[in-house]
């Protein structure tokens, strides 16, 4: 089955064509980074307008890149949530309209399910069940994944997502938007001068809290005005965030007895996090899986893949126009 995937949940326009027989045929990504940079964060209305401008031309050129014809497309998958409502609406309208025009089924994809399944586009893929650490700009969760749609949340953040904490701390340290990659770069020049607490690791459970770490960063900045090295603060923040994630992953693995760990979402692009989790894998005899670097952050390929699985299972929401800013991942229907 040849499926068109559309991602517009935030500030990236992603389009891809995935074929269940041949794999990923083509994908394109347009980042609105420069549009939002001067505002220090995503401006929802500007994001929606830009998705509208980019989406259809990108569908055309992705079809060309894949060497297929539009009439060969057998299904359309679009991100329906969670995300920015206006931005989601653009993908939902275009996706539903194309499906209607082509007379093919459409499916509303859950953005986090797409992140979680992005790893299935790699050569070596995990088998169910696995533990998933989902670390993005909007979410931080540990889940036991027993199949597509069969998700048990083991723990999640009570306040900021880890990506959000990277972004906010980066802003406080005077770095640009988006903050994650620039904070990682700065941290790589720093050293272990300060030690920040590892939130919620001193009590049992798998929930997270990351909002306090940015306060630690502000306090260190104030206390060391002029003579402190900002890179050391970036290092301390990243180190505490990563150690916290590692401790909770170890607990989740021990609690479930599952020996595969999948890491997904924007923060899974972080090299220091990958190093820490690879060390955990060695310690605990685990296998750990990551999406390729380009598919850690938002993209159309993961949406095309997740949608293809659901369309192949017979789902069809053609005509049932939907976009949801909030959407619980454990409310999804499991596929046999
Ligand atoms: O998955 P994603 O593209 O969007 C959401 O679904 O939220 O994740 C974006 C988040 C941002 O907060 C960004 O700062 C963070 O992922 N991120 C990183 C890195 N690359 C992206 N955080 C830490 N280190 C990175 N290298
Ligand atoms: Zn995302």
Short mmCIF file of C-alpha atoms and ligand atoms in Angstrom, two decimals:
data_model
loop_
_atom_site.label_atom_id
_atom_site.label_comp_id
_atom_site.label_asym_id
_atom_site.label_seq_id
_atom_site.Cartn_x
_atom_site.Cartn_y
_atom_site.Cartn_z
CA UNK A 1 0.00 0.00 0.00
CA UNK A 2 1.37 3.42 -1.01
CA UNK A 3 0.61 6.07 1.62
CA UNK A 4 1.12 9.83 1.67
CA UNK A 5 2.06 11.14 5.13
CA UNK A 6 1.57 14.75 6.25
CA UNK A 7 2.99 16.31 9.42
CA UNK A 8 1.98 19.85 10.49
CA UNK A 9 1.57 19.62 14.27
CA UNK A 10 4.07 22.35 15.15
CA UNK A 11 6.70 24.25 13.19
CA UNK A 12 7.82 21.62 10.70
CA UNK A 13 6.04 20.80 7.46
CA UNK A 14 6.77 17.17 6.65
CA UNK A 15 5.59 15.16 3.64
CA UNK A 16 6.53 11.58 2.77
CA UNK A 17 5.53 8.59 0.69
CA UNK A 18 5.80 5.18 2.32
CA UNK A 19 5.11 1.92 0.53
CA UNK A 20 4.40 -1.16 2.64
CA UNK A 21 6.32 -3.31 0.13
CA UNK A 22 9.15 -1.01 -0.93
CA UNK A 23 9.63 1.08 2.22
CA UNK A 24 10.17 4.82 2.32
CA UNK A 25 10.15 6.22 -1.23
CA UNK A 26 10.65 9.94 -0.60
CA UNK A 27 10.37 12.50 2.16
CA UNK A 28 10.66 16.26 2.45
CA UNK A 29 10.90 18.51 5.43
CA UNK A 30 10.57 22.25 5.69
CA UNK A 31 11.51 23.79 9.02
CA UNK A 32 9.96 27.12 10.00
CA UNK A 33 12.86 27.77 12.37
CA UNK A 34 13.88 31.07 10.75
CA UNK A 35 10.27 32.30 10.74
CA UNK A 36 9.91 31.93 14.51
CA UNK A 37 13.52 32.58 15.60
CA UNK A 38 13.11 36.32 16.20
CA UNK A 39 10.14 35.66 18.52
CA UNK A 40 12.11 33.16 20.61
CA UNK A 41 9.49 30.43 20.14
CA UNK A 42 6.75 29.17 17.83
CA UNK A 43 4.00 31.69 16.95
CA UNK A 44 0.98 29.43 16.27
CA UNK A 45 -0.79 31.66 13.73
CA UNK A 46 2.39 32.15 11.69
CA UNK A 47 2.99 28.38 11.81
CA UNK A 48 -0.47 27.60 10.36
CA UNK A 49 -0.11 30.16 7.58
CA UNK A 50 3.27 28.82 6.59
CA UNK A 51 2.03 25.20 6.53
CA UNK A 52 -0.72 26.33 4.12
CA UNK A 53 1.88 27.95 1.84
CA UNK A 54 4.23 24.98 1.81
CA UNK A 55 2.08 21.86 1.98
CA UNK A 56 0.65 21.38 -1.52
CA UNK A 57 3.86 22.27 -3.40
CA UNK A 58 5.69 19.82 -1.11
CA UNK A 59 3.16 17.07 -1.87
CA UNK A 60 3.76 17.66 -5.59
CA UNK A 61 7.52 17.54 -5.30
CA UNK A 62 7.53 14.50 -2.99
CA UNK A 63 5.39 12.62 -5.52
CA UNK A 64 7.93 13.60 -8.22
CA UNK A 65 10.90 12.60 -6.05
CA UNK A 66 9.33 9.19 -5.41
CA UNK A 67 8.87 8.62 -9.16
CA UNK A 68 5.19 7.76 -8.70
CA UNK A 69 1.96 9.38 -9.94
CA UNK A 70 -0.59 10.94 -7.59
CA UNK A 71 -3.13 8.39 -8.78
CA UNK A 72 -0.92 5.56 -7.50
CA UNK A 73 -1.39 6.78 -3.90
CA UNK A 74 -3.68 4.40 -2.00
CA UNK A 75 -4.13 6.20 1.32
CA UNK A 76 -3.49 9.48 3.12
CA UNK A 77 -2.23 9.83 6.71
CA UNK A 78 -2.07 13.17 8.50
CA UNK A 79 -1.12 14.13 12.04
CA UNK A 80 -4.38 14.94 13.82
CA UNK A 81 -2.91 15.67 17.27
CA UNK A 82 -1.64 16.41 19.80
CA UNK A 83 -0.17 19.74 18.74
CA UNK A 84 -1.04 23.32 17.81
CA UNK A 85 -4.69 23.29 16.82
CA UNK A 86 -4.44 25.69 13.86
CA UNK A 87 -1.35 23.94 12.52
CA UNK A 88 -3.06 20.54 12.83
CA UNK A 89 -6.09 21.88 10.97
CA UNK A 90 -3.98 22.69 7.92
CA UNK A 91 -2.69 19.11 7.63
CA UNK A 92 -6.13 17.67 8.38
CA UNK A 93 -7.83 19.80 5.69
CA UNK A 94 -5.25 19.09 3.04
CA UNK A 95 -5.08 15.38 3.94
CA UNK A 96 -8.83 14.88 3.96
CA UNK A 97 -9.29 16.88 0.73
CA UNK A 98 -6.64 14.91 -1.14
CA UNK A 99 -8.12 11.60 0.06
CA UNK A 100 -11.56 12.73 -1.10
CA UNK A 101 -10.27 13.90 -4.47
CA UNK A 102 -8.31 10.68 -5.03
CA UNK A 103 -11.08 8.42 -3.67
CA UNK A 104 -8.76 6.74 -1.16
CA UNK A 105 -9.01 6.21 2.63
CA UNK A 106 -7.60 8.73 5.10
CA UNK A 107 -6.38 8.21 8.63
CA UNK A 108 -5.82 10.60 11.53
CA UNK A 109 -2.42 9.82 13.02
CA UNK A 110 -1.45 10.36 16.66
CA UNK A 111 1.79 12.37 16.64
CA UNK A 112 3.36 10.46 19.54
CA UNK A 113 2.50 7.09 18.03
CA UNK A 114 4.25 8.28 14.88
CA UNK A 115 7.36 9.27 16.90
CA UNK A 116 7.30 5.93 18.66
CA UNK A 117 7.11 3.97 15.41
CA UNK A 118 9.73 6.08 13.56
CA UNK A 119 12.27 3.46 14.62
CA UNK A 120 10.47 0.93 12.39
CA UNK A 121 11.87 2.79 9.36
CA UNK A 122 15.38 1.63 10.30
CA UNK A 123 17.08 -1.53 9.10
CA UNK A 124 17.14 -3.15 12.52
CA UNK A 125 13.76 -2.91 14.24
CA UNK A 126 12.62 -3.90 17.74
CA UNK A 127 10.06 -6.61 18.37
CA UNK A 128 7.18 -6.11 20.79
CA UNK A 129 7.09 -5.73 23.72
CA UNK A 130 9.53 -2.89 24.30
CA UNK A 131 9.89 -0.02 26.73
CA UNK A 132 9.70 3.36 25.02
CA UNK A 133 11.18 6.61 26.25
CA UNK A 134 9.44 9.41 24.40
CA UNK A 135 11.25 12.71 24.81
CA UNK A 136 9.96 15.62 22.75
CA UNK A 137 9.19 19.31 23.09
CA UNK A 138 5.70 18.61 24.40
CA UNK A 139 5.97 15.22 26.12
CA UNK A 140 8.20 13.08 28.32
CA UNK A 141 6.92 9.57 28.93
CA UNK A 142 7.94 6.02 29.62
CA UNK A 143 5.63 3.41 28.14
CA UNK A 144 5.40 -0.31 27.81
CA UNK A 145 4.57 -0.96 24.16
CA UNK A 146 3.08 -4.39 23.54
CA UNK A 147 1.93 -3.74 19.97
CA UNK A 148 0.77 -0.92 17.70
CA UNK A 149 -1.83 0.93 19.76
CA UNK A 150 -1.17 -1.15 22.86
CA UNK A 151 0.45 1.41 25.12
CA UNK A 152 0.70 1.39 28.90
CA UNK A 153 2.01 4.62 30.36
CA UNK A 154 4.56 3.85 33.10
CA UNK A 155 5.42 7.43 33.93
CA UNK A 156 5.32 10.95 32.55
CA UNK A 157 6.29 14.49 33.36
CA UNK A 158 4.24 16.37 35.92
CA UNK A 159 5.29 19.75 34.51
CA UNK A 160 7.70 20.67 31.66
CA UNK A 161 8.67 18.15 29.00
CA UNK A 162 12.41 17.57 28.80
CA UNK A 163 12.63 19.24 25.34
CA UNK A 164 10.73 22.22 26.73
CA UNK A 165 13.21 22.40 29.64
CA UNK A 166 16.09 22.40 27.11
CA UNK A 167 14.36 25.19 25.15
CA UNK A 168 13.59 27.34 28.21
CA UNK A 169 17.05 26.89 29.72
CA UNK A 170 18.67 27.68 26.38
CA UNK A 171 16.67 30.91 26.24
CA UNK A 172 17.76 31.85 29.78
CA UNK A 173 21.38 31.25 28.78
CA UNK A 174 20.94 33.56 25.79
CA UNK A 175 20.95 30.83 23.14
CA UNK A 176 18.69 30.86 20.10
CA UNK A 177 15.53 28.92 19.32
CA UNK A 178 15.14 25.95 19.14
CA UNK A 179 17.21 25.51 22.26
CA UNK A 180 17.93 21.77 22.39
CA UNK A 181 20.64 21.53 19.74
CA UNK A 182 22.32 24.83 20.73
CA UNK A 183 22.32 23.87 24.41
CA UNK A 184 23.87 20.51 23.53
CA UNK A 185 26.61 22.28 21.56
CA UNK A 186 27.37 24.65 24.43
CA UNK A 187 27.30 21.84 27.02
CA UNK A 188 29.92 19.93 25.02
CA UNK A 189 32.34 22.82 25.75
CA UNK A 190 31.54 22.85 29.46
CA UNK A 191 32.71 20.77 32.40
CA UNK A 192 31.33 19.47 35.69
CA UNK A 193 31.71 22.65 37.77
CA UNK A 194 28.16 22.64 39.14
CA UNK A 195 25.93 19.80 40.13
CA UNK A 196 22.18 20.14 39.69
CA UNK A 197 19.70 17.84 41.48
CA UNK A 198 18.14 14.94 39.58
CA UNK A 199 14.43 15.67 40.11
CA UNK A 200 12.22 12.92 41.56
CA UNK A 201 14.90 10.25 41.49
CA UNK A 202 15.04 9.99 45.29
CA UNK A 203 11.53 8.56 45.49
CA UNK A 204 10.02 5.51 43.81
CA UNK A 205 8.03 5.77 40.60
CA UNK A 206 8.57 6.68 36.98
CA UNK A 207 7.18 10.21 36.79
CA UNK A 208 9.38 13.18 35.92
CA UNK A 209 9.57 16.87 36.77
CA UNK A 210 11.89 19.10 34.75
CA UNK A 211 10.71 22.62 35.53
CA UNK A 212 13.04 22.99 38.53
CA UNK A 213 16.16 22.50 36.41
CA UNK A 214 15.74 25.80 34.61
CA UNK A 215 15.51 27.53 38.01
CA UNK A 216 18.84 25.89 38.94
CA UNK A 217 20.28 27.29 35.72
CA UNK A 218 19.00 30.83 36.50
CA UNK A 219 20.32 30.66 40.06
CA UNK A 220 23.77 29.51 38.91
CA UNK A 221 23.82 32.26 36.30
CA UNK A 222 22.95 34.92 38.92
CA UNK A 223 25.42 33.56 41.47
CA UNK A 224 28.29 33.45 38.99
CA UNK A 225 27.66 36.65 37.05
CA UNK A 226 30.71 37.68 35.13
CA UNK A 227 33.09 35.01 36.28
CA UNK A 228 31.18 31.80 35.68
CA UNK A 229 31.33 29.92 32.44
CA UNK A 230 27.88 29.63 30.83
CA UNK A 231 29.03 26.41 29.16
CA UNK A 232 29.42 24.84 32.62
CA UNK A 233 25.81 25.73 33.45
CA UNK A 234 24.65 24.19 30.16
CA UNK A 235 26.71 21.11 31.03
CA UNK A 236 25.18 20.85 34.53
CA UNK A 237 21.63 21.20 33.16
CA UNK A 238 22.11 18.60 30.42
CA UNK A 239 23.93 16.22 32.74
CA UNK A 240 21.15 16.33 35.38
CA UNK A 241 18.39 15.92 32.75
CA UNK A 242 20.15 12.95 31.12
CA UNK A 243 21.06 11.23 34.39
CA UNK A 244 17.43 11.56 35.49
CA UNK A 245 16.21 9.97 32.24
CA UNK A 246 18.76 7.18 32.59
CA UNK A 247 17.76 6.39 36.19
CA UNK A 248 14.08 6.20 35.22
CA UNK A 249 14.80 4.06 32.15
CA UNK A 250 16.73 1.63 34.34
CA UNK A 251 13.77 1.45 36.73
CA UNK A 252 11.29 0.90 33.89
CA UNK A 253 13.42 -1.92 32.49
CA UNK A 254 13.76 -3.55 35.91
CA UNK A 255 10.05 -3.13 36.66
CA UNK A 256 8.83 -4.60 33.36
CA UNK A 257 11.57 -7.16 32.72
CA UNK A 258 11.50 -6.06 29.06
CA UNK A 259 14.92 -6.11 27.37
CA UNK A 260 14.43 -3.65 24.49
CA UNK A 261 14.36 0.10 24.82
CA UNK A 262 13.16 2.46 22.08
CA UNK A 263 14.03 6.14 22.38
CA UNK A 264 12.04 8.59 20.29
CA UNK A 265 11.16 12.27 19.90
CA UNK A 266 13.31 15.36 19.33
CA UNK A 267 15.55 14.95 22.38
CA UNK A 268 16.58 11.45 21.20
CA UNK A 269 18.84 13.30 18.73
CA UNK A 270 21.00 14.34 21.72
CA UNK A 271 24.36 12.55 21.55
CA UNK A 272 25.04 12.74 25.29
CA UNK A 273 21.65 11.11 25.98
CA UNK A 274 22.44 8.36 23.46
CA UNK A 275 25.80 7.74 25.12
CA UNK A 276 24.17 7.47 28.58
CA UNK A 277 21.48 5.07 27.34
CA UNK A 278 24.01 2.98 25.42
CA UNK A 279 25.94 2.62 28.69
CA UNK A 280 22.70 1.58 30.41
CA UNK A 281 22.14 -0.99 27.68
CA UNK A 282 25.58 -2.46 28.30
CA UNK A 283 25.00 -2.59 32.08
CA UNK A 284 21.56 -4.14 31.86
CA UNK A 285 22.03 -6.38 28.82
CA UNK A 286 19.50 -4.43 26.77
CA UNK A 287 19.15 -3.58 23.15
CA UNK A 288 18.44 0.09 22.52
CA UNK A 289 16.93 1.47 19.31
CA UNK A 290 16.86 5.05 18.00
CA UNK A 291 15.37 6.55 14.88
CA UNK A 292 17.91 7.95 12.42
CA UNK A 293 18.95 11.49 13.36
CA UNK A 294 16.60 13.19 10.84
CA UNK A 295 13.59 11.25 12.10
CA UNK A 296 14.07 12.04 15.81
CA UNK A 297 12.45 15.45 15.36
CA UNK A 298 9.15 15.99 13.53
CA UNK A 299 8.93 14.59 9.99
CA UNK A 300 6.45 13.23 7.48
CA UNK A 301 8.05 9.78 7.16
CA UNK A 302 6.97 8.62 10.62
CA UNK A 303 3.41 9.80 9.92
CA UNK A 304 3.30 7.94 6.59
CA UNK A 305 4.57 4.78 8.32
CA UNK A 306 2.18 4.91 11.32
CA UNK A 307 -0.72 5.76 9.00
CA UNK A 308 0.15 2.92 6.64
CA UNK A 309 0.00 0.39 9.51
CA UNK A 310 -3.43 1.65 10.54
CA UNK A 311 -4.77 1.87 6.99
CA UNK A 312 -3.59 -1.69 6.32
CA UNK A 313 -5.51 -2.74 9.45
CA UNK A 314 -8.65 -1.35 7.77
CA UNK A 315 -8.96 2.00 9.53
CA UNK A 316 -10.58 4.71 7.46
CA UNK A 317 -11.56 8.12 8.77
CA UNK A 318 -12.17 9.64 5.35
CA UNK A 319 -14.62 12.52 5.69
CA UNK A 320 -14.37 12.47 9.49
CA UNK A 321 -12.40 15.67 9.74
CA UNK A 322 -10.50 15.74 13.02
CA UNK A 323 -7.79 17.68 14.79
CA UNK A 324 -7.11 17.53 18.52
CA UNK A 325 -4.76 19.76 20.46
CA UNK A 326 -4.84 17.16 23.27
CA UNK A 327 -5.12 13.45 22.69
CA UNK A 328 -4.10 10.73 25.18
CA UNK A 329 -1.90 8.09 23.56
CA UNK A 330 -3.30 5.31 25.75
CA UNK A 331 -6.79 5.95 24.32
CA UNK A 332 -5.75 4.61 20.90
CA UNK A 333 -7.21 1.39 19.53
CA UNK A 334 -4.79 -1.53 19.46
CA UNK A 335 -4.17 -3.33 16.17
CA UNK A 336 -4.03 -7.13 16.22
O1 LIG B 1 9.76 15.75 18.56
P1 LIG B 1 9.97 17.19 18.31
O2 LIG B 1 10.55 17.62 16.99
O3 LIG B 1 8.66 18.00 18.48
C1 LIG B 1 7.67 17.70 19.39
O4 LIG B 1 6.86 16.79 19.11
O5 LIG B 1 7.70 18.36 20.45
O6 LIG B 1 10.90 17.70 19.50
C2 LIG B 1 11.38 19.00 19.55
C3 LIG B 1 12.15 19.17 20.85
C4 LIG B 1 12.53 20.61 21.13
O7 LIG B 1 12.22 20.90 22.46
C5 LIG B 1 14.03 20.60 20.86
O8 LIG B 1 14.73 21.57 21.60
C6 LIG B 1 14.41 19.20 21.30
O9 LIG B 1 13.35 18.39 20.82
N1 LIG B 1 15.69 18.76 20.70
C7 LIG B 1 16.80 18.51 21.43
C8 LIG B 1 17.82 18.19 20.50
N2 LIG B 1 17.28 18.26 19.24
C9 LIG B 1 15.98 18.62 19.39
N3 LIG B 1 17.01 18.52 22.76
C10 LIG B 1 18.24 18.20 23.19
N4 LIG B 1 19.27 17.91 22.37
C11 LIG B 1 19.11 17.90 21.03
N5 LIG B 1 20.13 17.61 20.23
ZN1 LIG B 2 7.13 15.70 17.63
#
